[in-house]
Each structure stands twice: as structure tokens, then as C-alpha cells.
């Protein structure tokens, strides 16, 4: 069986939901359908989730919520109408929302979660109703009834191991299950949402729970691309990639997936397929455990900005057992997590995301390094970008780093840092943020210049 | 004024000592002469220091020392004879040695130091006597009388700050001072030797103490070479290099200097000149604080073998604040010092000198990393080499890393690790030890292929 998740744009309107229905209808294996809240119908549209946040904030301010409530209901009315459903479903949704608005306002976190999550929850009810109306044997299933139990951390719920036990039972259901994404329930019965990209997480958890043969993630792009389409005109489509490649790329700014959403599927070895609701015949991108790579050692190029470097120099540093540990301990004390730590003989630099490094923290860290480590020199530089070249074959293919660095030379970009050797699937180049786009373009041409339309 | 140090081969025979005398005579600025013990006269010869170690060991065993003593005296007799000196000086040396042999054998460390150090001490007396015999106004000076006070760590003496105060006075002496290298005295008056390369350290300390204009280090090569002459046929001579470059190169296997010998001169900004006793007209290699580098950003290439990698992988490692610190803490507990720690998103590898990593320690470290850090994977790989490309200009010169990696591609060498970005003066490439020589050759041709006989 397959678990299929449909993102916000895939369920934003009646027209879109009809596409979803035909996708579901055409493959009997698609037994569990996870849906998001209605997303944007056009670039200037507002997501239902954002309307719900406005509703929640008005409620928490203690102001009248009627207008905000109507704004939300209007979206569902449009959809229901377009799908030829009666007034009944909208009445159900209105009743549900009005009940949520009665929730204890002295628990703002839980209250906001409850209201936000209604976007997915009610959309699932509506879509289930539509499926039934066109003769599909479908039913809405509430996460609590399904036993999707999570930790009680509003906005950052973590699935509890026992949840998988409960979800396993869903394998035996005959009907198509329409399941709302984005939230679960604590053992105490309160609704708790996942972090951003939460519907991807729900789909991934369900796929793991029912041991699905495939987790289909329907979105509005044909596939994952080898580079950011905002920088490269119609970049190569990736046909097949590994979890590791996906993770390295999404770390470095690829936004297809919420970074950890894949984890449950990944840990259970369930393949993931990214597909386009608006072009379901396109094969999309398969994300799997292993792939052959001799044909194309490099699968994608990504860049992420906003990095800073703390540079430290001390004569005979490399003789001083414990220096690196003490240095990292200071950062840890200040709650800083670091990305890389290239080290020479008498110097080391720590590369970290600079949004962590407020002026105040920077001052304190620099002062502590000076005093506690008695260094000869310590300073901070900002506005670096990390460019990542990712591919399973990289580690065993001679010449990758030479091609990459040659490309940067052509682009007249100075390489501030090279990090190869830790990850077997990526080469990381540190450059000035202002050079990032130019670098990605040049690297793309180097590694995909001659490529046909798809890789792997 | 200049401090000139002459190494073992420069003072190994009468013939060599005559060369030293003419070098000293020809420049009035050469006021302080630091000498080693007589070294090898030919490749199959034995250094006096090694004869003295045999003498010391025989003594500590409580056996008869007459033969070993004679072996040492014979060397001095040959030299004295060759220099046309009377029996007197040899008698002085014999008396000195016989007195040392009376030292308390229950203090083996101090006893061995006392006997070893006699090699430099007596050679200084002999050379001073010769200088006088040819009319130079020269005198032997004992480190204790000069106030060269050190910490009481036999074989690893550290100079005490106050020593510099005492040594300053030497500026005012008119005569040429002949000073034995390799040892100083503790505040309690016992003789203590420096670590290996100790005469270089003595020279460096004296140069700093008298604020010399130049510290000349006379050895048996014309200069420092851009690469190991055992791998590259007559490599380019380095005319000028900075302390930083010298230090990075000597770290990576360049054996011109004992790693830390330069420190006192370096801290006092005293330029160092490496010259050849057998060819004093050759300008040698100057080691200075700064140099212009636009002409040749790369000054030398060195390789060092015997490195191991501890590879660690854990999903979401980069989210785990404190992971790196905990990892380094485990190594520290086991007394391991590391060289580099390249890190990816979910993995990090620690590169260290493998002689530290006994099977027993490896087992324990791997087990601890597994248990205490709950990693997904951890393993050790051995027999890597670190190849270092060194040059002040590297950091600001576009294309260095691209030329370097291209060279390795041509040599068909797989790059296991690249470390650039910490040190401004070096690029470090991790490769399999078996590829090291091939790599150095290819890199040498890349960066010095077209070079004239000398750089800078």
C-alpha cells in the first residue's frame, strides 16, 4: 500500500482537490491520504493556516473574532461549492471552529495549536466528504482515534514510539483513509502540532506505521532539481536520490522537505516519491536508501548564506591537548552550535550560523576565548556562504574537488574554506556570501553542463 | 651583532673547525658562537654524543668505563692534533670527563644529562682554545656563568624568563664568546639538557637574550629547499621565508629545524639565516617575520605520514549541541591529541597521529564513542599522509587549491581530506600514505615546474 500526502497548493481549491481525487482513484494502492490545510490559489492569496493564526491572535487578544472566522469559513464554502457538496459539511466545519474558540485562553500555546490545526483537520473532513460524494469508499480519520500520540510540546511535537503500534492497525482497513496532517495528541488528550512542514512529518510517520511500500509526497513541482531554479533556468530534474543526498541538500537550502520530515520513513527503509499534483504522469523524484552513482557522482548543488567564522590563533596550539575541546566548551556555554571546525597547526576557525551570534554574545565569546585560552589572536568574520556539492559517488571519484575548485577559479571566487573528508557524500566550499549565486551557476555548468534533462 | 650556531657536522673534525674559524674571523659581527658536539665525519661515523650515551649507560650499569671513555677522548685528540693544539686541552677534557664519571649514579637522569652535555661543553673549550691559538680574541663561556637558567626537567629543559636578563650582559663583552649548545643549569645548579635539536635552542635563546641583529644557523646544506631532496632532484632553494612558513613546513616533516627551536628568536623578531659551513658564500635561507608573496604564493611542499582517522556518523549530529566537545573529551581522556576535525552534517572525522593509537586505546575509544555518544557508526582507518602546501600568499591567491587538486587528479590520487581555511598559509590534503611521494612530485611540478633555481 501507499501513503500519499498532498501539500497546501494541492488542496487549495475545488479544482485542485478534484485532481487529488483522480490521482487517488487511479491507484488502488493509495489507501492513506494525508492532507494539508488549503494553501495559496495564487501568489497573492492567503493560506488558510495564516487566516487561522489571525483568528487565534484576535481570540487571544480577547477581541471579537467574527470577521476572522468568516474569512476562514469563506474558503471552505468556496471549495465545498466548487465540489458540489451541500451546506452540511460547511456547517460541521463552522460548529467545529466555534467550539475551538471556546478553548481556555489562559493556555495560549495549546489554544493557538488547536485553532491552527483546524486547517488540516477540517480540510480532511471536507475532502473525505467529497471522496464519498464521487463514490470512493473513503473516511475521515482523526489522529487521536488513530492513536497518533506525541510529546506535549506545542509547535514541536515528537512522535511517541507506541504511536507506531497503533498506526499499524490502519493496514487492515479497507476504505481509503483521509488523514489530517500537522498534528497529533498527547497522552493527556490535548492536540499538539508538529514543527514547520508538519504535514510531511505526519505522512512520514503514517508510512512508517503501516510499513507502506511507498510514501508519495505530492507537491507543485515535477521533481527535485539539481540546483535552485531561482538561480539556474530549468535545472536538471533528479530522478533518483538517496536519503543522505536529500538530507545534505535540504540542509544547504533545498526547501523541498522539512529537514527531519523524512526520518520515520528513512529509519524504516520506506522509499519516498516526490510528485506533482498538477502533472501526476511525470515520474517525479524517488528518494531511496542506495543508488548507483558511477554515471553521475554529483547529484545536486546548493548554497546557504548567513555563516560567520570565529578565527583563533595560538602558537603551538596543536601541542596543547584539550584546546579544541575547551574552545567548543565556551561556545556550548553560550548556546552556540557550530557547523565546521577546520584546524591548522597554530590556528583553528569555527564556522557557525551567524544569526546565533548577537553582538553581545560575540563580545562575550571573544573575550572568554582570549582570557581562558590565552590565544595570540581571535576575531570574527561574517557573511560567508557555504556551497555544497552533493553526491553519493563523490568520495570515491577522483577529480571532483579539482573540477569544483577550477570552476570557482573561473568565476574568480576566492575560496575561504574547503571541507572534504568528513561526509562521504558532500564537498563544502566556504565563500563570501556575495559570491554565492555566481558560484552555484559556475558549478552547475561544470557538473551538469552537458547533462540531459534528468539525472539518475 | 650576530649569534652563529654551528651544527654537529660543522664541528666534526679539525678540517671543519678550521672552516668555522675562517667564517667567524671574516665577520666582526659574529660575536657569539654556539657549538654542538662533534658529529659524523662520514655516514658510517659515530657522533660523539652517541659515544657519550654508551659511556653513560656503561657507567649506570656499574661496569668499567675505560674503553668508552677512550673512544670519546680519541675523537678530541684527533681534532686537537689536526688543529695543532698541544696535549693540554685534551688533558683538560679528560679531567673533566673523569670528574663527571664520579657523579651520583642514583640520579641516573641527571647523571646521563651531565655526561651527554660534555660533548658540546668540551668541544666549546677546544674550539675556544683553537680560536685563541690563531689569534682570535675568543673565550669559552659556561652556561652557568652566563646565567642560562632553565627548568629542572632532564632532556626537556625550558628556559626561565630571568635567563634573558643575565644573557643581555653578553652584549657588552668585547671578545668572541664560544658557547656550548644543548644545556643550561637549574637554579639549584644542576646541569639540564634541552630536548632534541638542543643546540638550535641555545642559539635561539642567546640571540634573543643579546637582541642580536641576526641568528645564523650553520649546517651542511646550502639552504632550505622547497621540497624534500630525497623525493625531488635538486629542488628549488628558498631564499626568504617567514617564521609561519618555516613552522608549517617543519611540522609537516621538514627537518631543518627542531620545531620549537626558533621560538625565542621568533618572539623577539630576530631574523634567522640558515647557511652552509661548507659553502659560506651561498646566501642561504633567511627566515623573517614577513615577506612579499605576490611573486610566489607557494614556498614549499611537505608530506608527513602516519596519520589515522576516526570516522563518526550520527543522524542529526549537527543539531546536537556539545557533540564535538564530548567527542574531543573522550580523546583527551585517552591522552590523544588530534590534528584535524573536518565535520559534515551527520558525520565528523578526527585525524590524529596513529602512533598514539595503540590497538588497546583504539578499542577503548571506539567503544566509548559508541556507548557515550550513541552514534550510528564509528570506525578507524590508518595509514594516511598529510601533504601540506605552504605559502604566505595562499589565502589571498585565487586558484591555488584548484591547481593543487588538479595536480592530484593528474597523479590519479584520491583526496581523502582537504583542509583549507584555518591556516592562512597552508592547504592540507589528506591522502593514502602510499600516494604521498607521487603527490609531492606532481605538486612540485605544478608549483615549481617553471621556477628558476631559487624562490623569493
PDB file of C-alpha atoms in Angstrom, chain B residues 25-277:
ATOM      1  CA  UNK B  25      87.119  35.628  11.502  1.00  0.00           C
ATOM      2  CA  UNK B  26      85.710  37.126   8.337  1.00  0.00           C
ATOM      3  CA  UNK B  27      82.812  38.960  10.048  1.00  0.00           C
ATOM      4  CA  UNK B  28      83.433  41.063  13.179  1.00  0.00           C
ATOM      5  CA  UNK B  29      79.696  40.942  13.935  1.00  0.00           C
ATOM      6  CA  UNK B  30      79.912  37.236  14.732  1.00  0.00           C
ATOM      7  CA  UNK B  31      80.460  37.680  18.463  1.00  0.00           C
ATOM      8  CA  UNK B  32      78.664  34.684  19.971  1.00  0.00           C
ATOM      9  CA  UNK B  33      79.430  31.229  18.618  1.00  0.00           C
ATOM     10  CA  UNK B  34      77.270  28.305  19.742  1.00  0.00           C
ATOM     11  CA  UNK B  35      78.705  24.869  19.045  1.00  0.00           C
ATOM     12  CA  UNK B  36      77.401  21.326  19.009  1.00  0.00           C
ATOM     13  CA  UNK B  37      79.332  18.202  19.936  1.00  0.00           C
ATOM     14  CA  UNK B  38      81.478  16.704  17.159  1.00  0.00           C
ATOM     15  CA  UNK B  39      79.110  14.983  14.733  1.00  0.00           C
ATOM     16  CA  UNK B  40      79.701  12.401  11.996  1.00  0.00           C
ATOM     17  CA  UNK B  41      82.733  12.882   9.725  1.00  0.00           C
ATOM     18  CA  UNK B  42      81.225  10.385   7.272  1.00  0.00           C
ATOM     19  CA  UNK B  43      77.955   8.489   7.018  1.00  0.00           C
ATOM     20  CA  UNK B  44      79.391   5.440   8.821  1.00  0.00           C
ATOM     21  CA  UNK B  45      80.947   7.506  11.618  1.00  0.00           C
ATOM     22  CA  UNK B  46      79.576   7.765  15.189  1.00  0.00           C
ATOM     23  CA  UNK B  47      78.598  11.082  16.800  1.00  0.00           C
ATOM     24  CA  UNK B  48      80.442  11.956  19.997  1.00  0.00           C
ATOM     25  CA  UNK B  49      77.041  12.352  21.651  1.00  0.00           C
ATOM     26  CA  UNK B  50      76.288   8.697  20.861  1.00  0.00           C
ATOM     27  CA  UNK B  51      79.694   7.656  22.229  1.00  0.00           C
ATOM     28  CA  UNK B  52      78.849   9.594  25.383  1.00  0.00           C
ATOM     29  CA  UNK B  53      75.471   7.848  25.677  1.00  0.00           C
ATOM     30  CA  UNK B  54      77.327   4.485  25.527  1.00  0.00           C
ATOM     31  CA  UNK B  55      79.709   5.795  28.174  1.00  0.00           C
ATOM     32  CA  UNK B  56      76.817   6.885  30.385  1.00  0.00           C
ATOM     33  CA  UNK B  57      74.977   3.594  30.031  1.00  0.00           C
ATOM     34  CA  UNK B  58      78.104   1.613  30.873  1.00  0.00           C
ATOM     35  CA  UNK B  59      78.597   3.804  33.931  1.00  0.00           C
ATOM     36  CA  UNK B  60      74.998   3.375  35.095  1.00  0.00           C
ATOM     37  CA  UNK B  61      75.347  -0.393  34.655  1.00  0.00           C
ATOM     38  CA  UNK B  62      78.257  -0.136  37.112  1.00  0.00           C
ATOM     39  CA  UNK B  63      80.666  -1.609  34.573  1.00  0.00           C
ATOM     40  CA  UNK B  64      84.192  -0.477  33.733  1.00  0.00           C
ATOM     41  CA  UNK B  65      84.043   2.641  31.541  1.00  0.00           C
ATOM     42  CA  UNK B  66      87.678   2.883  30.382  1.00  0.00           C
ATOM     43  CA  UNK B  67      87.077   1.775  26.771  1.00  0.00           C
ATOM     44  CA  UNK B  68      84.076   4.003  26.252  1.00  0.00           C
ATOM     45  CA  UNK B  69      85.958   6.920  27.788  1.00  0.00           C
ATOM     46  CA  UNK B  70      88.896   6.357  25.448  1.00  0.00           C
ATOM     47  CA  UNK B  71      86.579   6.265  22.402  1.00  0.00           C
ATOM     48  CA  UNK B  72      85.404   9.755  23.308  1.00  0.00           C
ATOM     49  CA  UNK B  73      88.880  11.082  24.086  1.00  0.00           C
ATOM     50  CA  UNK B  74      90.212   9.745  20.797  1.00  0.00           C
ATOM     51  CA  UNK B  75      87.839  11.996  18.896  1.00  0.00           C
ATOM     52  CA  UNK B  76      89.056  15.079  20.764  1.00  0.00           C
ATOM     53  CA  UNK B  77      92.683  14.009  20.400  1.00  0.00           C
ATOM     54  CA  UNK B  78      92.281  13.713  16.603  1.00  0.00           C
ATOM     55  CA  UNK B  79      90.717  17.131  16.425  1.00  0.00           C
ATOM     56  CA  UNK B  80      93.263  18.793  18.739  1.00  0.00           C
ATOM     57  CA  UNK B  81      96.096  17.241  16.779  1.00  0.00           C
ATOM     58  CA  UNK B  82      94.618  18.321  13.458  1.00  0.00           C
ATOM     59  CA  UNK B  83      94.329  21.845  14.813  1.00  0.00           C
ATOM     60  CA  UNK B  84      97.907  21.806  16.048  1.00  0.00           C
ATOM     61  CA  UNK B  85      96.901  22.241  19.664  1.00  0.00           C
ATOM     62  CA  UNK B  86      99.056  20.880  22.500  1.00  0.00           C
ATOM     63  CA  UNK B  87      98.175  17.987  24.795  1.00  0.00           C
ATOM     64  CA  UNK B  88      96.893  20.440  27.396  1.00  0.00           C
ATOM     65  CA  UNK B  89      93.372  20.838  26.086  1.00  0.00           C
ATOM     66  CA  UNK B  90      92.861  17.088  25.816  1.00  0.00           C
ATOM     67  CA  UNK B  91      94.124  16.696  29.382  1.00  0.00           C
ATOM     68  CA  UNK B  92      91.562  19.281  30.476  1.00  0.00           C
ATOM     69  CA  UNK B  93      88.818  17.377  28.660  1.00  0.00           C
ATOM     70  CA  UNK B  94      89.906  14.054  30.158  1.00  0.00           C
ATOM     71  CA  UNK B  95      89.945  15.524  33.669  1.00  0.00           C
ATOM     72  CA  UNK B  96      86.510  16.987  33.067  1.00  0.00           C
ATOM     73  CA  UNK B  97      85.097  13.674  31.886  1.00  0.00           C
ATOM     74  CA  UNK B  98      86.642  11.678  34.720  1.00  0.00           C
ATOM     75  CA  UNK B  99      85.115  14.111  37.189  1.00  0.00           C
ATOM     76  CA  UNK B 100      81.669  13.725  35.560  1.00  0.00           C
ATOM     77  CA  UNK B 101      82.007   9.950  35.906  1.00  0.00           C
ATOM     78  CA  UNK B 102      82.116  10.422  39.692  1.00  0.00           C
ATOM     79  CA  UNK B 103      78.525  11.781  39.658  1.00  0.00           C
ATOM     80  CA  UNK B 104      75.898  10.127  41.907  1.00  0.00           C
ATOM     81  CA  UNK B 105      74.612   7.109  39.920  1.00  0.00           C
ATOM     82  CA  UNK B 106      71.440   7.062  41.989  1.00  0.00           C
ATOM     83  CA  UNK B 107      70.327  10.049  39.932  1.00  0.00           C
ATOM     84  CA  UNK B 108      70.505   8.384  36.516  1.00  0.00           C
ATOM     85  CA  UNK B 109      68.603  11.138  34.652  1.00  0.00           C
ATOM     86  CA  UNK B 110      70.828  13.942  35.887  1.00  0.00           C
ATOM     87  CA  UNK B 111      73.912  11.708  35.540  1.00  0.00           C
ATOM     88  CA  UNK B 112      73.153  10.938  31.881  1.00  0.00           C
ATOM     89  CA  UNK B 113      72.468  14.604  31.144  1.00  0.00           C
ATOM     90  CA  UNK B 114      75.800  15.570  32.699  1.00  0.00           C
ATOM     91  CA  UNK B 115      77.726  13.092  30.574  1.00  0.00           C
ATOM     92  CA  UNK B 116      75.834  13.756  27.317  1.00  0.00           C
ATOM     93  CA  UNK B 117      76.236  17.520  27.666  1.00  0.00           C
ATOM     94  CA  UNK B 118      80.016  17.164  27.971  1.00  0.00           C
ATOM     95  CA  UNK B 119      80.107  16.674  24.205  1.00  0.00           C
ATOM     96  CA  UNK B 120      79.132  20.285  23.499  1.00  0.00           C
ATOM     97  CA  UNK B 121      80.826  21.661  26.599  1.00  0.00           C
ATOM     98  CA  UNK B 122      84.272  20.212  25.886  1.00  0.00           C
ATOM     99  CA  UNK B 123      84.002  20.941  22.175  1.00  0.00           C
ATOM    100  CA  UNK B 124      83.389  24.608  23.079  1.00  0.00           C
ATOM    101  CA  UNK B 125      86.528  24.623  25.257  1.00  0.00           C
ATOM    102  CA  UNK B 126      88.536  23.024  22.447  1.00  0.00           C
ATOM    103  CA  UNK B 127      87.249  25.412  19.788  1.00  0.00           C
ATOM    104  CA  UNK B 128      87.885  28.442  22.048  1.00  0.00           C
ATOM    105  CA  UNK B 129      91.441  27.212  22.546  1.00  0.00           C
ATOM    106  CA  UNK B 130      91.878  26.887  18.783  1.00  0.00           C
ATOM    107  CA  UNK B 131      90.487  30.355  18.134  1.00  0.00           C
ATOM    108  CA  UNK B 132      92.993  31.753  20.645  1.00  0.00           C
ATOM    109  CA  UNK B 133      95.811  29.764  19.022  1.00  0.00           C
ATOM    110  CA  UNK B 134      95.169  31.511  15.714  1.00  0.00           C
ATOM    111  CA  UNK B 135      94.986  34.918  17.349  1.00  0.00           C
ATOM    112  CA  UNK B 136      91.258  35.424  17.662  1.00  0.00           C
ATOM    113  CA  UNK B 137      90.217  37.174  20.877  1.00  0.00           C
ATOM    114  CA  UNK B 138      87.935  34.334  21.951  1.00  0.00           C
ATOM    115  CA  UNK B 139      86.874  32.781  25.250  1.00  0.00           C
ATOM    116  CA  UNK B 140      84.867  29.763  26.342  1.00  0.00           C
ATOM    117  CA  UNK B 141      81.798  30.628  28.396  1.00  0.00           C
ATOM    118  CA  UNK B 142      79.954  28.158  30.589  1.00  0.00           C
ATOM    119  CA  UNK B 143      76.118  28.422  30.532  1.00  0.00           C
ATOM    120  CA  UNK B 144      76.010  28.587  34.338  1.00  0.00           C
ATOM    121  CA  UNK B 145      78.386  31.554  34.438  1.00  0.00           C
ATOM    122  CA  UNK B 146      76.333  33.155  31.668  1.00  0.00           C
ATOM    123  CA  UNK B 147      73.175  32.717  33.736  1.00  0.00           C
ATOM    124  CA  UNK B 148      71.334  30.438  31.299  1.00  0.00           C
ATOM    125  CA  UNK B 149      68.874  29.138  33.880  1.00  0.00           C
ATOM    126  CA  UNK B 150      66.327  26.508  32.923  1.00  0.00           C
ATOM    127  CA  UNK B 151      63.634  24.342  34.485  1.00  0.00           C
ATOM    128  CA  UNK B 152      64.855  21.125  36.115  1.00  0.00           C
ATOM    129  CA  UNK B 153      63.472  18.674  33.505  1.00  0.00           C
ATOM    130  CA  UNK B 154      66.289  16.434  32.257  1.00  0.00           C
ATOM    131  CA  UNK B 155      66.049  16.127  28.470  1.00  0.00           C
ATOM    132  CA  UNK B 156      63.340  18.763  28.232  1.00  0.00           C
ATOM    133  CA  UNK B 157      64.617  21.907  29.958  1.00  0.00           C
ATOM    134  CA  UNK B 158      62.584  25.077  29.463  1.00  0.00           C
ATOM    135  CA  UNK B 159      64.383  28.422  29.646  1.00  0.00           C
ATOM    136  CA  UNK B 160      63.431  30.605  32.638  1.00  0.00           C
ATOM    137  CA  UNK B 161      62.459  34.225  31.864  1.00  0.00           C
ATOM    138  CA  UNK B 162      65.185  35.638  34.108  1.00  0.00           C
ATOM    139  CA  UNK B 163      67.823  33.923  31.933  1.00  0.00           C
ATOM    140  CA  UNK B 164      67.254  36.584  29.261  1.00  0.00           C
ATOM    141  CA  UNK B 165      68.163  39.266  31.791  1.00  0.00           C
ATOM    142  CA  UNK B 166      71.524  37.623  32.516  1.00  0.00           C
ATOM    143  CA  UNK B 167      72.300  36.917  28.853  1.00  0.00           C
ATOM    144  CA  UNK B 168      71.709  40.571  27.924  1.00  0.00           C
ATOM    145  CA  UNK B 169      75.041  41.345  29.632  1.00  0.00           C
ATOM    146  CA  UNK B 170      76.887  39.351  26.954  1.00  0.00           C
ATOM    147  CA  UNK B 171      76.303  42.255  24.559  1.00  0.00           C
ATOM    148  CA  UNK B 172      78.978  44.227  26.363  1.00  0.00           C
ATOM    149  CA  UNK B 173      81.762  41.633  26.088  1.00  0.00           C
ATOM    150  CA  UNK B 174      84.464  42.535  23.555  1.00  0.00           C
ATOM    151  CA  UNK B 175      85.801  39.065  22.899  1.00  0.00           C
ATOM    152  CA  UNK B 176      84.258  36.338  20.807  1.00  0.00           C
ATOM    153  CA  UNK B 177      82.292  34.015  23.081  1.00  0.00           C
ATOM    154  CA  UNK B 178      82.322  30.296  22.363  1.00  0.00           C
ATOM    155  CA  UNK B 179      79.242  28.824  23.983  1.00  0.00           C
ATOM    156  CA  UNK B 180      78.262  25.144  24.277  1.00  0.00           C
ATOM    157  CA  UNK B 181      74.804  24.296  22.956  1.00  0.00           C
ATOM    158  CA  UNK B 182      72.245  21.817  24.269  1.00  0.00           C
ATOM    159  CA  UNK B 183      72.114  22.580  28.001  1.00  0.00           C
ATOM    160  CA  UNK B 184      71.580  25.077  30.802  1.00  0.00           C
ATOM    161  CA  UNK B 185      71.516  24.977  34.595  1.00  0.00           C
ATOM    162  CA  UNK B 186      68.710  24.790  37.115  1.00  0.00           C
ATOM    163  CA  UNK B 187      68.512  27.384  39.901  1.00  0.00           C
ATOM    164  CA  UNK B 188      69.853  24.615  42.158  1.00  0.00           C
ATOM    165  CA  UNK B 189      72.949  24.462  39.971  1.00  0.00           C
ATOM    166  CA  UNK B 190      72.421  21.119  38.273  1.00  0.00           C
ATOM    167  CA  UNK B 191      73.049  20.721  34.554  1.00  0.00           C
ATOM    168  CA  UNK B 192      69.879  20.070  32.469  1.00  0.00           C
ATOM    169  CA  UNK B 193      69.694  19.384  28.733  1.00  0.00           C
ATOM    170  CA  UNK B 194      67.162  20.667  26.203  1.00  0.00           C
ATOM    171  CA  UNK B 195      65.138  18.329  24.015  1.00  0.00           C
ATOM    172  CA  UNK B 196      66.394  17.128  20.630  1.00  0.00           C
ATOM    173  CA  UNK B 197      67.969  19.813  18.457  1.00  0.00           C
ATOM    174  CA  UNK B 198      69.037  21.445  21.686  1.00  0.00           C
ATOM    175  CA  UNK B 199      71.913  23.458  20.219  1.00  0.00           C
ATOM    176  CA  UNK B 200      69.465  25.260  17.925  1.00  0.00           C
ATOM    177  CA  UNK B 201      67.511  26.175  21.051  1.00  0.00           C
ATOM    178  CA  UNK B 202      70.627  27.506  22.813  1.00  0.00           C
ATOM    179  CA  UNK B 203      71.472  29.662  19.804  1.00  0.00           C
ATOM    180  CA  UNK B 204      67.926  30.952  19.587  1.00  0.00           C
ATOM    181  CA  UNK B 205      67.854  31.823  23.294  1.00  0.00           C
ATOM    182  CA  UNK B 206      71.206  33.628  23.110  1.00  0.00           C
ATOM    183  CA  UNK B 207      70.142  35.566  20.015  1.00  0.00           C
ATOM    184  CA  UNK B 208      67.003  36.663  21.876  1.00  0.00           C
ATOM    185  CA  UNK B 209      68.967  37.466  25.053  1.00  0.00           C
ATOM    186  CA  UNK B 210      71.507  39.746  23.382  1.00  0.00           C
ATOM    187  CA  UNK B 211      68.914  41.071  20.915  1.00  0.00           C
ATOM    188  CA  UNK B 212      71.151  40.014  18.045  1.00  0.00           C
ATOM    189  CA  UNK B 213      70.659  41.548  14.602  1.00  0.00           C
ATOM    190  CA  UNK B 214      70.815  38.051  13.122  1.00  0.00           C
ATOM    191  CA  UNK B 215      70.853  34.451  14.256  1.00  0.00           C
ATOM    192  CA  UNK B 216      72.956  32.439  11.827  1.00  0.00           C
ATOM    193  CA  UNK B 217      72.369  28.714  11.870  1.00  0.00           C
ATOM    194  CA  UNK B 218      75.267  26.964  10.105  1.00  0.00           C
ATOM    195  CA  UNK B 219      74.570  23.455   8.904  1.00  0.00           C
ATOM    196  CA  UNK B 220      75.608  21.283   5.943  1.00  0.00           C
ATOM    197  CA  UNK B 221      73.024  22.335   3.363  1.00  0.00           C
ATOM    198  CA  UNK B 222      73.073  25.488   1.217  1.00  0.00           C
ATOM    199  CA  UNK B 223      69.522  26.381   2.144  1.00  0.00           C
ATOM    200  CA  UNK B 224      66.050  25.213   2.968  1.00  0.00           C
ATOM    201  CA  UNK B 225      64.540  23.521  -0.076  1.00  0.00           C
ATOM    202  CA  UNK B 226      61.023  23.867  -1.457  1.00  0.00           C
ATOM    203  CA  UNK B 227      60.600  20.092  -1.223  1.00  0.00           C
ATOM    204  CA  UNK B 228      62.338  17.044   0.192  1.00  0.00           C
ATOM    205  CA  UNK B 229      65.552  16.431  -1.832  1.00  0.00           C
ATOM    206  CA  UNK B 230      65.082  12.695  -1.305  1.00  0.00           C
ATOM    207  CA  UNK B 231      61.904  12.923  -3.406  1.00  0.00           C
ATOM    208  CA  UNK B 232      62.733  15.794  -5.791  1.00  0.00           C
ATOM    209  CA  UNK B 233      66.106  16.072  -7.559  1.00  0.00           C
ATOM    210  CA  UNK B 234      67.818  19.330  -6.551  1.00  0.00           C
ATOM    211  CA  UNK B 235      64.642  21.161  -5.597  1.00  0.00           C
ATOM    212  CA  UNK B 236      64.365  24.936  -5.659  1.00  0.00           C
ATOM    213  CA  UNK B 237      66.237  26.743  -2.873  1.00  0.00           C
ATOM    214  CA  UNK B 238      64.187  29.018  -0.645  1.00  0.00           C
ATOM    215  CA  UNK B 239      65.887  32.393  -0.286  1.00  0.00           C
ATOM    216  CA  UNK B 240      63.431  34.017   2.097  1.00  0.00           C
ATOM    217  CA  UNK B 241      60.593  32.591   4.155  1.00  0.00           C
ATOM    218  CA  UNK B 242      58.551  33.621   7.171  1.00  0.00           C
ATOM    219  CA  UNK B 243      58.524  32.004  10.618  1.00  0.00           C
ATOM    220  CA  UNK B 244      54.985  30.821   9.943  1.00  0.00           C
ATOM    221  CA  UNK B 245      56.043  29.117   6.737  1.00  0.00           C
ATOM    222  CA  UNK B 246      59.051  27.555   8.448  1.00  0.00           C
ATOM    223  CA  UNK B 247      56.895  26.271  11.252  1.00  0.00           C
ATOM    224  CA  UNK B 248      54.218  24.774   9.000  1.00  0.00           C
ATOM    225  CA  UNK B 249      56.867  23.109   6.865  1.00  0.00           C
ATOM    226  CA  UNK B 250      58.868  21.715   9.771  1.00  0.00           C
ATOM    227  CA  UNK B 251      55.621  20.387  11.221  1.00  0.00           C
ATOM    228  CA  UNK B 252      54.994  18.523   8.000  1.00  0.00           C
ATOM    229  CA  UNK B 253      58.323  16.758   8.002  1.00  0.00           C
ATOM    230  CA  UNK B 254      60.884  19.417   7.039  1.00  0.00           C
ATOM    231  CA  UNK B 255      63.812  18.536   9.265  1.00  0.00           C
ATOM    232  CA  UNK B 256      65.933  21.688   9.022  1.00  0.00           C
ATOM    233  CA  UNK B 257      64.838  22.856  12.431  1.00  0.00           C
ATOM    234  CA  UNK B 258      63.678  21.351  15.618  1.00  0.00           C
ATOM    235  CA  UNK B 259      60.082  22.537  15.670  1.00  0.00           C
ATOM    236  CA  UNK B 260      60.253  24.937  18.595  1.00  0.00           C
ATOM    237  CA  UNK B 261      63.925  25.942  18.433  1.00  0.00           C
ATOM    238  CA  UNK B 262      63.055  29.169  16.643  1.00  0.00           C
ATOM    239  CA  UNK B 263      60.516  30.333  19.192  1.00  0.00           C
ATOM    240  CA  UNK B 264      62.780  32.649  21.291  1.00  0.00           C
ATOM    241  CA  UNK B 265      64.184  34.315  18.165  1.00  0.00           C
ATOM    242  CA  UNK B 266      60.697  34.466  16.638  1.00  0.00           C
ATOM    243  CA  UNK B 267      59.149  36.118  19.704  1.00  0.00           C
ATOM    244  CA  UNK B 268      61.883  38.751  19.673  1.00  0.00           C
ATOM    245  CA  UNK B 269      61.648  39.392  15.946  1.00  0.00           C
ATOM    246  CA  UNK B 270      65.226  38.341  15.263  1.00  0.00           C
ATOM    247  CA  UNK B 271      65.795  37.170  11.690  1.00  0.00           C
ATOM    248  CA  UNK B 272      67.333  33.733  11.250  1.00  0.00           C
ATOM    249  CA  UNK B 273      69.649  32.686   8.455  1.00  0.00           C
ATOM    250  CA  UNK B 274      70.303  29.062   7.542  1.00  0.00           C
ATOM    251  CA  UNK B 275      73.775  28.758   5.986  1.00  0.00           C
ATOM    252  CA  UNK B 276      76.228  26.087   4.885  1.00  0.00           C
ATOM    253  CA  UNK B 277      79.559  25.800   6.704  1.00  0.00           C
TER     254      UNK B 277
END
